[in-house]
Coordinates of C-alpha atoms in Angstrom, one line a residue:
M1 CA 0.0 0.0 0.0
A2 CA 1.4 3.3 -1.1
G3 CA 2.2 6.0 1.5
I4 CA 2.6 9.7 1.4
K5 CA 6.4 9.4 0.9
D6 CA 5.8 7.2 -2.2
V7 CA 3.5 10.0 -3.6
A8 CA 6.1 12.6 -2.9
K9 CA 8.8 10.6 -4.6
K10 CA 6.7 9.9 -7.7
A11 CA 5.7 13.5 -8.0
G12 CA 9.2 14.8 -7.3
V13 CA 8.1 17.0 -4.4
S14 CA 8.5 17.1 -0.6
V15 CA 6.2 15.3 1.8
S16 CA 4.9 18.7 3.1
T17 CA 3.8 19.6 -0.4
V18 CA 1.8 16.4 -0.7
S19 CA 0.3 17.1 2.7
N20 CA -0.7 20.6 1.6
V21 CA -2.5 19.2 -1.4
I22 CA -4.3 16.6 0.7
N23 CA -5.5 19.2 3.2
G24 CA -6.5 21.7 0.5
R25 CA -3.7 24.2 1.2
H26 CA -2.7 24.7 -2.5
A27 CA -4.2 28.1 -3.4
K28 CA -0.7 29.5 -4.0
M29 CA 0.8 26.3 -5.5
R30 CA 2.0 26.3 -9.1
A31 CA -0.6 24.6 -11.3
E32 CA 2.0 22.2 -12.7
T33 CA 3.1 21.1 -9.2
L34 CA -0.5 20.5 -8.1
K35 CA -1.2 18.4 -11.2
R36 CA 1.9 16.2 -10.6
V37 CA 0.9 15.5 -7.1
E38 CA -2.8 14.8 -8.0
T39 CA -1.6 12.5 -10.8
A40 CA 0.8 10.6 -8.4
I41 CA -2.0 10.2 -5.9
A42 CA -4.3 8.7 -8.6
D43 CA -1.6 6.5 -10.1
L44 CA -0.7 5.0 -6.8
N45 CA -4.3 4.8 -5.6
Y46 CA -3.2 6.6 -2.4
T47 CA -5.9 7.0 0.2
P48 CA -4.9 9.4 3.0
N49 CA -5.4 8.1 6.6
A50 CA -8.0 10.6 8.0
V51 CA -7.1 9.7 11.6
A52 CA -3.4 10.2 11.0
R53 CA -4.1 13.6 9.4
Q54 CA -6.3 14.6 12.4
L55 CA -3.6 13.5 14.8
Q56 CA -1.0 15.6 13.0
S57 CA -3.3 18.7 12.9
G58 CA -4.6 18.2 16.5
Q59 CA -8.2 18.3 15.2
I60 CA -9.9 15.0 16.1
K61 CA -13.3 15.1 14.5
T62 CA -15.0 13.2 17.3
L63 CA -16.8 14.5 20.3
G64 CA -17.6 12.7 23.5
L65 CA -21.1 12.7 25.0
V66 CA -21.7 11.4 28.5
V67 CA -25.3 11.1 29.6
P68 CA -27.0 9.5 32.6
S69 CA -28.9 6.8 30.6
V70 CA -30.6 6.7 27.2
A71 CA -33.2 4.5 28.9
N72 CA -34.8 7.8 29.8
P73 CA -36.3 9.0 26.5
F74 CA -35.2 12.5 27.3
W75 CA -31.5 11.5 27.1
G76 CA -32.2 9.2 24.1
N77 CA -33.6 12.2 22.2
V78 CA -30.9 14.5 23.3
S79 CA -28.2 12.0 22.2
Q80 CA -29.7 11.7 18.7
L81 CA -30.1 15.4 18.3
I82 CA -26.5 16.1 19.4
E83 CA -25.2 13.4 17.1
K84 CA -27.1 14.8 14.1
E85 CA -25.9 18.3 14.8
A86 CA -22.3 17.2 15.1
Q87 CA -22.5 15.3 11.8
K88 CA -23.6 18.4 10.1
R89 CA -20.4 20.0 11.3
G90 CA -18.2 17.0 10.2
Y91 CA -17.9 15.4 13.6
Q92 CA -18.7 12.0 15.0
V93 CA -20.0 11.4 18.5
L94 CA -19.0 8.7 21.0
I95 CA -22.0 8.3 23.4
C96 CA -21.5 6.9 26.9
N97 CA -24.1 6.1 29.6
A98 CA -22.5 6.8 33.0
E99 CA -25.6 6.6 35.4
R100 CA -24.3 9.9 36.9
D101 CA -21.5 7.9 38.6
P102 CA -18.5 10.2 39.1
E103 CA -16.0 7.3 38.9
M104 CA -17.5 6.1 35.7
E105 CA -17.6 9.6 34.2
A106 CA -13.9 10.0 35.1
E107 CA -13.0 6.7 33.5
Y108 CA -14.9 7.5 30.3
L109 CA -13.2 10.9 30.0
S110 CA -9.8 9.3 30.6
S111 CA -10.5 6.7 27.9
M112 CA -11.6 9.5 25.5
Y113 CA -8.6 11.6 26.2
N114 CA -6.3 8.6 25.5
S115 CA -8.1 8.2 22.2
S116 CA -7.3 11.9 21.4
I117 CA -10.8 13.2 21.9
R118 CA -10.5 16.7 23.3
G119 CA -14.1 17.9 23.5
V120 CA -16.9 16.3 25.7
I121 CA -20.5 17.2 26.3
L122 CA -21.5 16.2 29.9
G123 CA -25.2 15.8 30.7
S124 CA -25.2 14.6 34.2
S125 CA -25.6 18.0 35.9
P126 CA -23.1 17.2 38.7
V127 CA -22.9 19.4 41.8
T128 CA -19.1 19.6 41.3
F129 CA -16.7 18.9 38.5
D130 CA -13.8 18.0 40.7
H131 CA -13.7 14.3 39.5
L132 CA -12.9 15.6 36.0
R133 CA -10.3 18.1 37.0
D134 CA -7.3 16.0 35.8
R135 CA -8.6 15.8 32.2
V136 CA -9.4 19.6 32.2
D137 CA -5.9 20.3 33.4
Q138 CA -4.6 18.2 30.4
G139 CA -6.5 20.4 28.0
M140 CA -9.9 18.6 27.6
Q141 CA -12.8 21.0 26.9
I142 CA -16.0 20.2 28.7
A143 CA -19.4 21.5 27.6
A144 CA -22.1 21.3 30.3
F145 CA -25.6 20.4 28.9
D146 CA -28.6 21.4 31.1
R147 CA -26.3 22.6 33.9
K148 CA -25.5 26.2 34.8
T149 CA -21.8 26.9 35.3
K150 CA -22.1 28.3 38.8
G151 CA -19.7 26.3 41.0
A152 CA -17.9 24.8 38.0
Q153 CA -14.7 26.7 39.0
G154 CA -13.3 27.0 35.6
A155 CA -13.8 23.3 34.7
V156 CA -16.5 24.0 32.1
S157 CA -15.5 25.7 28.8
C158 CA -19.1 26.3 27.6
S159 CA -22.6 25.4 28.6
V160 CA -26.2 25.5 27.5
S161 CA -29.1 25.1 30.0
V162 CA -32.6 26.1 30.8
D163 CA -33.5 28.2 33.8
Q164 CA -34.3 25.2 36.1
A165 CA -35.7 27.4 38.9
L166 CA -38.0 29.2 36.5
G167 CA -39.3 25.9 35.2
A168 CA -40.2 24.8 38.7
R169 CA -41.8 28.1 39.5
L170 CA -44.0 27.8 36.4
A171 CA -45.1 24.3 37.4
I172 CA -45.9 25.2 41.0
R173 CA -47.6 28.5 40.2
H174 CA -49.8 26.6 37.8
L175 CA -50.9 24.1 40.5
I176 CA -51.4 26.9 43.1
G177 CA -53.5 28.8 40.5
L178 CA -55.7 25.8 40.1
G179 CA -56.4 25.8 43.9
H180 CA -54.0 23.1 45.1
T181 CA -52.4 23.7 48.5
R182 CA -51.1 20.2 49.3
I183 CA -48.5 19.6 46.6
G184 CA -46.1 16.6 46.6
F185 CA -42.7 16.2 44.9
I186 CA -41.4 12.9 43.5
S187 CA -37.8 12.4 42.5
G188 CA -34.7 10.2 42.6
P189 CA -32.0 11.2 45.0
I190 CA -31.3 15.0 45.1
G191 CA -27.7 15.0 44.2
T192 CA -27.6 16.9 41.0
S193 CA -27.6 20.7 40.3
S194 CA -30.8 20.5 38.2
R195 CA -32.9 18.5 40.8
S196 CA -31.8 20.6 43.7
S197 CA -32.8 23.8 41.8
R198 CA -36.2 22.4 41.0
L199 CA -36.9 21.4 44.6
E200 CA -35.6 24.6 46.1
S201 CA -37.7 26.7 43.7
M202 CA -40.8 24.7 44.6
Q203 CA -40.2 25.5 48.3
E204 CA -39.7 29.1 47.5
V205 CA -42.9 29.5 45.5
M206 CA -45.0 27.8 48.1
G207 CA -43.5 29.9 50.9
K208 CA -44.2 33.1 49.1
A209 CA -47.8 31.9 48.5
G210 CA -48.2 31.4 52.2
L211 CA -48.6 27.6 51.8
E212 CA -47.1 25.0 54.1
F213 CA -44.3 23.0 52.6
D214 CA -45.0 19.6 54.0
E215 CA -41.8 17.5 54.1
D216 CA -43.9 14.4 54.3
L217 CA -45.0 15.0 50.8
I218 CA -41.5 14.9 49.4
W219 CA -40.7 11.4 48.1
L220 CA -37.1 10.7 47.1
A221 CA -36.2 7.3 45.8
P222 CA -33.8 5.3 48.1
E223 CA -31.0 2.9 47.0
V224 CA -31.2 3.3 43.2
V225 CA -28.7 2.7 40.4
G226 CA -27.1 6.1 39.8
F227 CA -29.8 8.6 40.3
G228 CA -32.7 6.5 39.1
D229 CA -32.6 7.6 35.4
S230 CA -33.1 4.1 34.0
Q231 CA -35.8 3.3 36.6
A232 CA -37.7 6.6 36.7
A233 CA -41.1 5.4 35.6
E234 CA -41.2 2.5 38.1
L235 CA -39.8 4.8 40.9
G236 CA -42.5 7.3 40.1
R237 CA -45.1 4.6 40.4
T238 CA -43.7 3.5 43.8
G239 CA -43.5 7.0 45.1
I240 CA -47.1 8.0 44.3
R241 CA -48.4 4.8 45.9
E242 CA -46.7 5.8 49.1
L243 CA -47.9 9.4 49.0
M244 CA -51.5 8.5 48.1
T245 CA -51.9 6.0 50.9
M246 CA -51.0 8.7 53.5
D247 CA -53.8 9.8 55.9
N248 CA -53.7 13.3 54.2
P249 CA -52.4 12.7 50.7
P250 CA -51.5 15.4 48.2
T251 CA -54.0 16.7 45.6
A252 CA -51.2 17.4 43.2
V253 CA -47.6 16.3 42.6
F254 CA -44.7 17.9 40.8
S255 CA -42.3 15.2 39.4
V256 CA -38.7 15.9 38.8
N257 CA -39.0 14.7 35.2
D258 CA -41.6 13.3 32.8
M259 CA -40.7 9.6 33.4
Y260 CA -41.4 10.0 37.1
A261 CA -44.6 11.8 36.3
I262 CA -45.7 9.0 33.9
G263 CA -45.0 6.4 36.6
A264 CA -47.0 8.5 39.1
C265 CA -50.0 8.6 36.8
S266 CA -49.8 4.8 36.5
G267 CA -49.4 4.2 40.2
A268 CA -52.3 6.5 41.0
R269 CA -54.7 4.7 38.7
E270 CA -53.7 1.3 40.2
L271 CA -54.9 2.6 43.6
G272 CA -58.2 3.7 42.0
F273 CA -57.5 7.4 41.7
S274 CA -58.2 9.3 38.6
V275 CA -55.8 11.8 37.0
P276 CA -56.6 14.8 37.1
E277 CA -59.9 14.4 39.0
D278 CA -58.3 13.0 42.2
L279 CA -54.7 14.0 41.5
S280 CA -53.0 16.5 39.3
V281 CA -49.6 15.6 37.9
V282 CA -46.9 17.9 36.4
G283 CA -43.7 16.7 34.8
F284 CA -40.5 18.3 33.5
D285 CA -38.9 17.9 30.0
D286 CA -41.8 17.4 27.6
I287 CA -40.6 14.1 26.1
F288 CA -42.6 12.8 23.1
I289 CA -44.6 10.4 25.3
A290 CA -46.0 13.2 27.3
K291 CA -48.4 14.4 24.7
V292 CA -49.7 10.9 23.6
M293 CA -50.2 9.3 27.1
E294 CA -53.7 9.3 28.7
P295 CA -54.3 11.9 29.9
P296 CA -51.7 14.0 28.1
L297 CA -49.2 15.3 30.6
T298 CA -48.8 18.9 31.7
T299 CA -45.1 19.5 31.8
V300 CA -42.3 22.0 31.6
R301 CA -40.8 22.0 28.2
Q302 CA -37.0 22.2 27.6
P303 CA -36.2 23.3 24.1
V304 CA -33.9 20.4 23.5
E305 CA -33.5 20.9 19.7
Q306 CA -32.2 24.4 20.3
M307 CA -30.1 23.4 23.3
S308 CA -28.5 20.5 21.4
A309 CA -27.6 22.6 18.4
M310 CA -26.2 25.3 20.6
V311 CA -24.1 23.0 22.8
V312 CA -22.5 21.3 19.8
A313 CA -21.8 24.7 18.2
K314 CA -20.3 26.2 21.3
L315 CA -18.0 23.1 22.0
I316 CA -16.7 23.0 18.4
E317 CA -16.2 26.7 18.4
T318 CA -14.2 26.3 21.6
L319 CA -12.1 23.5 20.2
E320 CA -11.4 25.4 17.0
A321 CA -11.3 28.9 18.2
K322 CA -8.2 31.0 18.0
G323 CA -9.6 33.7 20.2
D324 CA -12.3 34.1 22.8
V325 CA -15.6 32.4 22.2
V326 CA -18.6 34.7 22.1
D327 CA -21.3 33.9 24.7
P328 CA -19.9 30.6 25.9
H329 CA -22.6 30.2 28.5
I330 CA -26.2 30.3 27.5
E331 CA -29.4 29.9 29.6
L332 CA -32.7 29.5 27.8
R333 CA -36.3 29.9 29.1
P334 CA -38.4 26.8 29.7
E335 CA -42.1 26.8 28.8
L336 CA -45.1 25.4 30.7
I337 CA -47.2 23.1 28.5
V338 CA -50.6 22.7 30.0
R339 CA -52.4 19.5 29.1
A340 CA -55.1 17.3 30.6
S341 CA -53.2 15.9 33.6
T342 CA -53.9 19.0 35.8
A343 CA -57.2 20.4 37.0
P344 CA -58.6 22.1 40.2
P345 CA -58.9 19.9 43.2
K346 CA -62.2 18.3 44.0
N347 CA -62.9 20.4 47.0
S348 CA -62.1 23.7 45.3
G349 CA -65.7 24.3 44.4

C-alpha cells in the first residue's frame, strides 16, 4: 500500500507539499506542481489516513457525549439530536451512559482523552466537576448540557441550559393557581444541580404563596442505580403509591421529570385514583410520550433541539477557536405546556 512518501517521490516534491495538497492548502501552489501531485495520488491509488491527518493537525473530529442513561427517552432524544448536529459539522459522537456515577464519568473521559478526543459534552448536571479536573488540566474541553456553570470553578468551557428554577416556578404557580395547597414532589436522590434547583424553587414559591411546605409530601427514591434515570417510571409509580396512601395525601404532585410523572399517573390509577380528578400531575422535560399518554401530561418543556444545536456549536467553536468564544454560557427559558393531567382539586368548588 502506497504511503505519502511514495506519492512525494513519484511527484518529485516534498512530503509537506503532498500534505498541503491533501489538506486543501494549495491556493498559491503552481498549477504544474499541483497536477503532478494529483496524478501521483491517482496512479498510486493513495488514500490518506484521515485519523493520522487529524492527529497531526490536532483536530480529532470526534466529540464525547456522557449522559445518565438513554433508557430515559429525554436523554435518548438529546443524544440523537447532538449526534445529528455534530454530523452536520463534520464530527462524529461517542455516546456513553454513566448513570451519573463520578467514577464512571472520570473513566470515560480518561479513555476518550487517551483516544485523542478533546471535547466532551457532559449531561449529568453534577454538583461539582472535581472528578474531571485532571482531564481539564490536560486540555480537555467540557461543555455542560442542562447545567448552569455556577460552582464549576473553571472546569467548564461552555454550557447550554434552561433556567431550572424558573421551570419549577411555572409548574408550582400553575398548580397553586388551580387551587392546590397540598403539593407533593417525586424524584430520585437529590444529588444533581438541576434536581436541587427544582426542589428549592418549589419550596420558595409555596412559601411566598403562604402555603405550608410539608416535608412528608417529598418522596425521594432510596437505594437506586445512579440517580434512578433508568428506573424513573417505576420509581414514580412506587413514590405516588406511598404518598397517596397517607392519611392526608396530596391533591397534586410535581415530578422531577416526565418519566417519574408517567409512573406517578400509572401508580395513582392502580390505587383507584383518577388523573386529574383526584390527583393533578406535572412533569418536566416534555418528552414525546408526554403528549400521547392518557391523559396527556402537563409539563415544563425544555427546548432540546435548540439546546442540542447550541451546545455542539459552542463546543466545536471552543475547540477550533483562535480567540475568545462569544457567549460561551447560554441559559434558555423553559415553557409550561398545560395539558389534561392537571385540574382544580375536587374540594375547590
